[in-house]
Amino acid sequence: MNCAIQVRGLKKSYGSHIILNGLDFQIEKGEIFALLGVNGAGKTTSLECIEGLRKYDSGTIIVNGKMGIQLQSSSLPAQIKPMEAVKLFAKWNREKIDEAMLNNLGIKEIEKKPYAQLSTGQKRRLHLALALINNPDIIFLDEPTAGLDVEGRISLHEQIRKLNSSGKTIVLASHDMAEVEALCDRIAILSNGNIVFCGTASELTHKVGKKYFIHIKTQREDSIFETDNIEDTLISLLSNLKQKEIHVLDIKVDCGTLEHHFMEMARRKAE
């Protein structure tokens, strides 16, 4: 089967408050797949239902392969050392320790430091290593780079790409649209308990309509104009500036980002 995860009619409520209202989607083997949505859209609840960490009301979930899970919020005893945690998880899973994986994630460099003394980035790398102990086929990453500096984010992105190139399926939940755009093959957008879009970033662009952004820098100010028609808008803007005798210093035109398209989709569904 090419399908790593199949979700059909997934529902979850807390009393009268509906969190998931019949989700339908599937994740293919070997892809990096992202769940997107505003706060409270149900991303973490969806992942926890698939992971088996949370009971759901109805629907079916089929997972084809072993799972490795890095939670959004994780912690270990303050005094435990990274290699002690690795050995403990390896014993629980009855697996041999993958020395190469530990080296790639830089665990050996921090193996003797107490958990409480690790930086946010070091803790993230350690929790990823623990998620990989059982050599999973599918890896769940919930906000994996939250709180990391630029160097830590770049390093973790490299590790995610390496894992994917080795055949792992990656399921990602993130608020960072640039991260999603850089890493993911397909995305699903959650809104009000429903999947309102599932496909590639380019398919999302086509769905919401091609948007362009014209950045104009003048002696007075920097301005951004949104348009569907570059030529007409640019001619009009430049003509208007010339009439006002405002000198243009720089012009840049770019396509809308995934964040722009995501916000447009969210706005449409809210309306």
Tab-separated table of C-alpha atoms in Angstrom:
chain	number	residue	atom	x	y	z
A	1	MET	CA	0.000	0.000	0.000
A	2	ASN	CA	1.184	3.541	-0.807
A	3	CYS	CA	-0.980	4.980	1.956
A	4	ALA	CA	0.779	5.493	5.314
A	5	ILE	CA	-2.248	6.933	7.138
A	6	GLN	CA	-5.920	6.965	6.202
A	7	VAL	CA	-8.475	9.003	8.180
A	8	ARG	CA	-12.199	8.734	7.466
A	9	GLY	CA	-15.067	10.530	9.226
A	10	LEU	CA	-13.001	11.428	12.307
A	11	LYS	CA	-15.102	13.183	14.950
A	12	LYS	CA	-14.200	14.506	18.378
A	13	SER	CA	-16.226	16.723	20.712
A	14	TYR	CA	-16.006	17.963	24.281
A	15	GLY	CA	-19.614	18.215	25.374
A	16	SER	CA	-21.354	20.468	22.856
A	17	HIS	CA	-18.056	21.878	21.561
A	18	ILE	CA	-17.136	20.177	18.275
A	19	ILE	CA	-13.360	19.927	17.701
A	20	LEU	CA	-13.263	17.577	14.692
A	21	ASN	CA	-16.335	17.341	12.495
A	22	GLY	CA	-15.726	14.322	10.258
A	23	LEU	CA	-12.159	14.649	8.922
A	24	ASP	CA	-11.285	12.807	5.702
A	25	PHE	CA	-7.716	12.709	4.395
A	26	GLN	CA	-4.836	10.352	3.734
A	27	ILE	CA	-1.059	10.611	3.883
A	28	GLU	CA	1.088	8.811	1.325
A	29	LYS	CA	4.167	6.816	2.271
A	30	GLY	CA	7.410	8.765	1.978
A	31	GLU	CA	5.903	12.260	1.894
A	32	ILE	CA	6.199	15.200	4.260
A	33	PHE	CA	2.640	16.180	5.118
A	34	ALA	CA	1.567	19.217	7.160
A	35	LEU	CA	-1.572	19.966	9.138
A	36	LEU	CA	-2.239	23.712	9.242
A	37	GLY	CA	-4.808	25.785	11.036
A	38	VAL	CA	-5.260	28.741	13.348
A	39	ASN	CA	-5.067	28.195	17.109
A	40	GLY	CA	-7.879	25.910	18.239
A	41	ALA	CA	-8.495	24.500	14.753
A	42	GLY	CA	-7.850	20.939	15.974
A	43	LYS	CA	-4.328	20.198	14.680
A	44	THR	CA	-2.947	18.710	17.894
A	45	THR	CA	-6.213	16.875	18.629
A	46	SER	CA	-6.105	15.295	15.158
A	47	LEU	CA	-2.514	14.145	15.625
A	48	GLU	CA	-3.186	12.778	19.109
A	49	CYS	CA	-6.157	10.759	17.812
A	50	ILE	CA	-4.004	9.276	15.029
A	51	GLU	CA	-1.159	8.595	17.455
A	52	GLY	CA	-3.493	6.774	19.833
A	53	LEU	CA	-2.968	9.290	22.622
A	54	ARG	CA	-6.540	10.607	22.605
A	55	LYS	CA	-9.880	8.810	22.249
A	56	TYR	CA	-12.161	9.975	19.451
A	57	ASP	CA	-15.938	9.736	19.174
A	58	SER	CA	-16.312	8.091	15.759
A	59	GLY	CA	-14.596	7.475	12.439
A	60	THR	CA	-11.753	5.206	11.330
A	61	ILE	CA	-7.991	5.634	11.427
A	62	ILE	CA	-5.646	3.210	9.642
A	63	VAL	CA	-1.889	3.503	10.224
A	64	ASN	CA	0.427	1.360	8.104
A	65	GLY	CA	3.755	1.272	9.939
A	66	LYS	CA	5.505	1.963	13.229
A	67	MET	CA	5.144	5.436	14.697
A	68	GLY	CA	7.661	7.749	16.312
A	69	ILE	CA	6.225	10.769	18.128
A	70	GLN	CA	7.710	14.131	19.104
A	71	LEU	CA	5.046	15.945	21.110
A	72	GLN	CA	4.485	19.701	21.054
A	73	SER	CA	5.323	19.884	24.757
A	74	SER	CA	7.634	17.257	26.233
A	75	SER	CA	9.774	17.015	29.328
A	76	LEU	CA	12.096	14.634	31.164
A	77	PRO	CA	13.333	14.526	34.783
A	78	ALA	CA	15.632	17.479	35.457
A	79	GLN	CA	18.703	15.423	36.342
A	80	ILE	CA	18.480	12.675	33.737
A	81	LYS	CA	21.262	12.795	31.153
A	82	PRO	CA	20.594	12.420	27.411
A	83	MET	CA	22.305	9.038	27.061
A	84	GLU	CA	20.488	7.736	30.143
A	85	ALA	CA	17.187	8.684	28.486
A	86	VAL	CA	18.278	7.093	25.192
A	87	LYS	CA	19.245	3.819	26.909
A	88	LEU	CA	15.965	3.785	28.851
A	89	PHE	CA	13.854	4.302	25.708
A	90	ALA	CA	15.896	1.710	23.828
A	91	LYS	CA	15.230	-0.826	26.583
A	92	TRP	CA	11.494	-0.052	26.592
A	93	ASN	CA	11.348	-0.536	22.826
A	94	ARG	CA	13.728	-3.529	22.844
A	95	GLU	CA	15.850	-1.839	20.205
A	96	LYS	CA	19.576	-1.399	19.702
A	97	ILE	CA	20.913	2.135	19.960
A	98	ASP	CA	21.611	3.712	16.564
A	99	GLU	CA	24.949	5.442	17.143
A	100	ALA	CA	24.902	7.102	13.702
A	101	MET	CA	21.519	8.672	14.393
A	102	LEU	CA	22.724	10.011	17.747
A	103	ASN	CA	25.805	11.510	16.103
A	104	ASN	CA	23.714	13.133	13.366
A	105	LEU	CA	21.500	14.772	15.983
A	106	GLY	CA	24.453	15.851	18.137
A	107	ILE	CA	23.380	13.811	21.160
A	108	LYS	CA	26.924	12.595	21.850
A	109	GLU	CA	28.037	16.191	22.325
A	110	ILE	CA	25.583	16.697	25.214
A	111	GLU	CA	25.391	13.148	26.583
A	112	LYS	CA	26.649	14.060	30.082
A	113	LYS	CA	24.678	17.268	30.656
A	114	PRO	CA	21.602	17.107	32.937
A	115	TYR	CA	18.337	17.639	31.081
A	116	ALA	CA	17.638	20.848	33.010
A	117	GLN	CA	20.838	22.404	31.645
A	118	LEU	CA	20.064	21.716	27.979
A	119	SER	CA	19.086	24.557	25.668
A	120	THR	CA	15.707	24.505	23.886
A	121	GLY	CA	17.394	23.327	20.689
A	122	GLN	CA	19.274	20.555	22.478
A	123	LYS	CA	16.062	19.366	24.129
A	124	ARG	CA	14.295	19.333	20.747
A	125	ARG	CA	17.093	17.218	19.245
A	126	LEU	CA	16.998	14.838	22.201
A	127	HIS	CA	13.223	14.356	21.954
A	128	LEU	CA	13.559	13.718	18.228
A	129	ALA	CA	16.237	11.097	18.956
A	130	LEU	CA	13.905	9.405	21.458
A	131	ALA	CA	11.125	9.406	18.845
A	132	LEU	CA	13.488	7.625	16.436
A	133	ILE	CA	14.646	4.906	18.861
A	134	ASN	CA	12.241	2.281	17.480
A	135	ASN	CA	13.214	3.063	13.843
A	136	PRO	CA	9.681	4.248	12.965
A	137	ASP	CA	8.183	4.339	9.493
A	138	ILE	CA	6.060	7.403	10.324
A	139	ILE	CA	7.335	10.332	12.394
A	140	PHE	CA	4.983	12.870	13.994
A	141	LEU	CA	6.443	16.322	14.694
A	142	ASP	CA	4.191	18.806	16.503
A	143	GLU	CA	5.679	22.330	16.293
A	144	PRO	CA	9.217	20.863	16.085
A	145	THR	CA	11.087	24.184	15.812
A	146	ALA	CA	9.071	26.257	18.298
A	147	GLY	CA	11.457	28.290	20.437
A	148	LEU	CA	14.535	27.506	18.349
A	149	ASP	CA	16.973	30.115	17.059
A	150	VAL	CA	17.809	30.365	13.351
A	151	GLU	CA	20.762	27.975	13.582
A	152	GLY	CA	18.689	25.402	15.476
A	153	ARG	CA	15.860	25.623	12.955
A	154	ILE	CA	18.192	25.130	9.997
A	155	SER	CA	19.841	22.148	11.686
A	156	LEU	CA	16.504	20.486	12.488
A	157	HIS	CA	15.217	21.100	8.959
A	158	GLU	CA	18.286	19.298	7.616
A	159	GLN	CA	17.559	16.340	9.894
A	160	ILE	CA	13.923	16.216	8.761
A	161	ARG	CA	15.010	16.166	5.107
A	162	LYS	CA	17.537	13.382	5.804
A	163	LEU	CA	14.883	11.296	7.538
A	164	ASN	CA	12.502	11.796	4.637
A	165	SER	CA	15.168	10.926	2.048
A	166	SER	CA	15.727	7.644	3.890
A	167	GLY	CA	12.083	6.730	3.252
A	168	LYS	CA	10.411	8.002	6.428
A	169	THR	CA	6.946	9.545	6.269
A	170	ILE	CA	6.858	12.851	8.170
A	171	VAL	CA	3.646	14.320	9.598
A	172	LEU	CA	4.134	17.913	10.679
A	173	ALA	CA	1.987	20.406	12.566
A	174	SER	CA	3.382	23.926	12.489
A	175	HIS	CA	2.455	27.604	12.692
A	176	ASP	CA	5.551	28.485	10.672
A	177	MET	CA	4.392	28.854	7.069
A	178	ALA	CA	7.913	29.374	5.728
A	179	GLU	CA	8.919	26.102	7.373
A	180	VAL	CA	5.956	24.266	5.870
A	181	GLU	CA	6.553	25.751	2.419
A	182	ALA	CA	10.225	24.744	2.528
A	183	LEU	CA	9.694	21.178	3.764
A	184	CYS	CA	6.300	19.785	2.828
A	185	ASP	CA	5.024	17.907	-0.212
A	186	ARG	CA	1.347	18.421	0.671
A	187	ILE	CA	-0.666	20.353	3.225
A	188	ALA	CA	-4.114	20.069	4.790
A	189	ILE	CA	-5.850	23.118	6.248
A	190	LEU	CA	-8.185	22.682	9.218
A	191	SER	CA	-10.936	25.195	9.895
A	192	ASN	CA	-13.848	24.833	12.316
A	193	GLY	CA	-13.263	21.099	12.644
A	194	ASN	CA	-13.163	20.403	8.906
A	195	ILE	CA	-10.513	19.924	6.235
A	196	VAL	CA	-11.090	22.875	3.906
A	197	PHE	CA	-8.124	22.151	1.635
A	198	CYS	CA	-5.755	19.249	0.996
A	199	GLY	CA	-3.080	19.338	-1.701
A	200	THR	CA	0.178	20.993	-2.718
A	201	ALA	CA	1.123	24.624	-2.114
A	202	SER	CA	0.806	25.345	-5.838
A	203	GLU	CA	-2.699	23.831	-5.850
A	204	LEU	CA	-3.623	26.121	-2.957
A	205	THR	CA	-2.309	29.093	-4.928
A	206	HIS	CA	-4.474	28.079	-7.888
A	207	LYS	CA	-7.522	27.632	-5.632
A	208	VAL	CA	-7.352	31.033	-3.944
A	209	GLY	CA	-6.318	32.825	-7.140
A	210	LYS	CA	-2.933	34.118	-8.239
A	211	LYS	CA	-1.894	37.045	-6.089
A	212	TYR	CA	1.018	39.390	-6.684
A	213	PHE	CA	2.585	41.896	-4.332
A	214	ILE	CA	4.223	45.059	-5.623
A	215	HIS	CA	6.735	46.622	-3.223
A	216	ILE	CA	7.512	50.259	-4.046
A	217	LYS	CA	10.125	52.255	-2.161
A	218	THR	CA	10.014	56.029	-2.557
A	219	GLN	CA	11.727	58.966	-0.897
A	220	ARG	CA	8.714	59.242	1.402
A	221	GLU	CA	7.754	55.669	2.325
A	222	ASP	CA	7.739	51.940	1.551
A	223	SER	CA	4.394	50.589	0.307
A	224	ILE	CA	2.985	47.179	-0.653
A	225	PHE	CA	0.125	46.734	-3.133
A	226	GLU	CA	-1.775	43.490	-3.720
A	227	THR	CA	-3.067	42.729	-7.202
A	228	ASP	CA	-4.164	40.047	-9.654
A	229	ASN	CA	-2.934	42.082	-12.629
A	230	ILE	CA	0.699	43.225	-12.406
A	231	GLU	CA	0.800	45.227	-15.631
A	232	ASP	CA	-2.261	47.438	-15.128
A	233	THR	CA	-1.599	47.998	-11.421
A	234	LEU	CA	2.065	48.856	-11.923
A	235	ILE	CA	1.337	51.308	-14.752
A	236	SER	CA	-1.340	52.995	-12.653
A	237	LEU	CA	0.890	53.245	-9.577
A	238	LEU	CA	3.873	54.650	-11.462
A	239	SER	CA	1.708	57.140	-13.339
A	240	ASN	CA	0.187	58.341	-10.078
A	241	LEU	CA	3.607	58.731	-8.439
A	242	LYS	CA	4.953	60.607	-11.445
A	243	GLN	CA	2.050	63.043	-11.389
A	244	LYS	CA	2.767	63.719	-7.718
A	245	GLU	CA	6.491	64.102	-8.535
A	246	ILE	CA	7.400	61.350	-6.047
A	247	HIS	CA	10.727	59.753	-6.944
A	248	VAL	CA	10.768	55.917	-6.983
A	249	LEU	CA	13.898	54.351	-5.448
A	250	ASP	CA	13.110	50.655	-5.869
A	251	ILE	CA	10.422	48.282	-7.146
A	252	LYS	CA	10.011	44.574	-6.392
A	253	VAL	CA	7.250	42.206	-7.523
A	254	ASP	CA	6.691	38.772	-5.979
A	255	CYS	CA	4.024	36.090	-5.788
A	256	GLY	CA	2.017	35.531	-2.657
A	257	THR	CA	3.559	33.231	-0.048
A	258	LEU	CA	1.954	30.169	1.487
A	259	GLU	CA	1.118	32.345	4.497
A	260	HIS	CA	-0.794	34.791	2.288
A	261	HIS	CA	-2.741	31.955	0.648
A	262	PHE	CA	-3.424	30.252	3.990
A	263	MET	CA	-4.797	33.468	5.488
A	264	GLU	CA	-6.936	34.062	2.391
A	265	MET	CA	-8.389	30.550	2.644
A	266	ALA	CA	-9.025	30.983	6.383
A	267	ARG	CA	-10.719	34.358	5.737
A	268	ARG	CA	-13.002	32.886	3.056
A	269	LYS	CA	-14.075	29.992	5.282
A	270	ALA	CA	-14.699	32.339	8.210
A	271	GLU	CA	-16.969	34.433	5.984
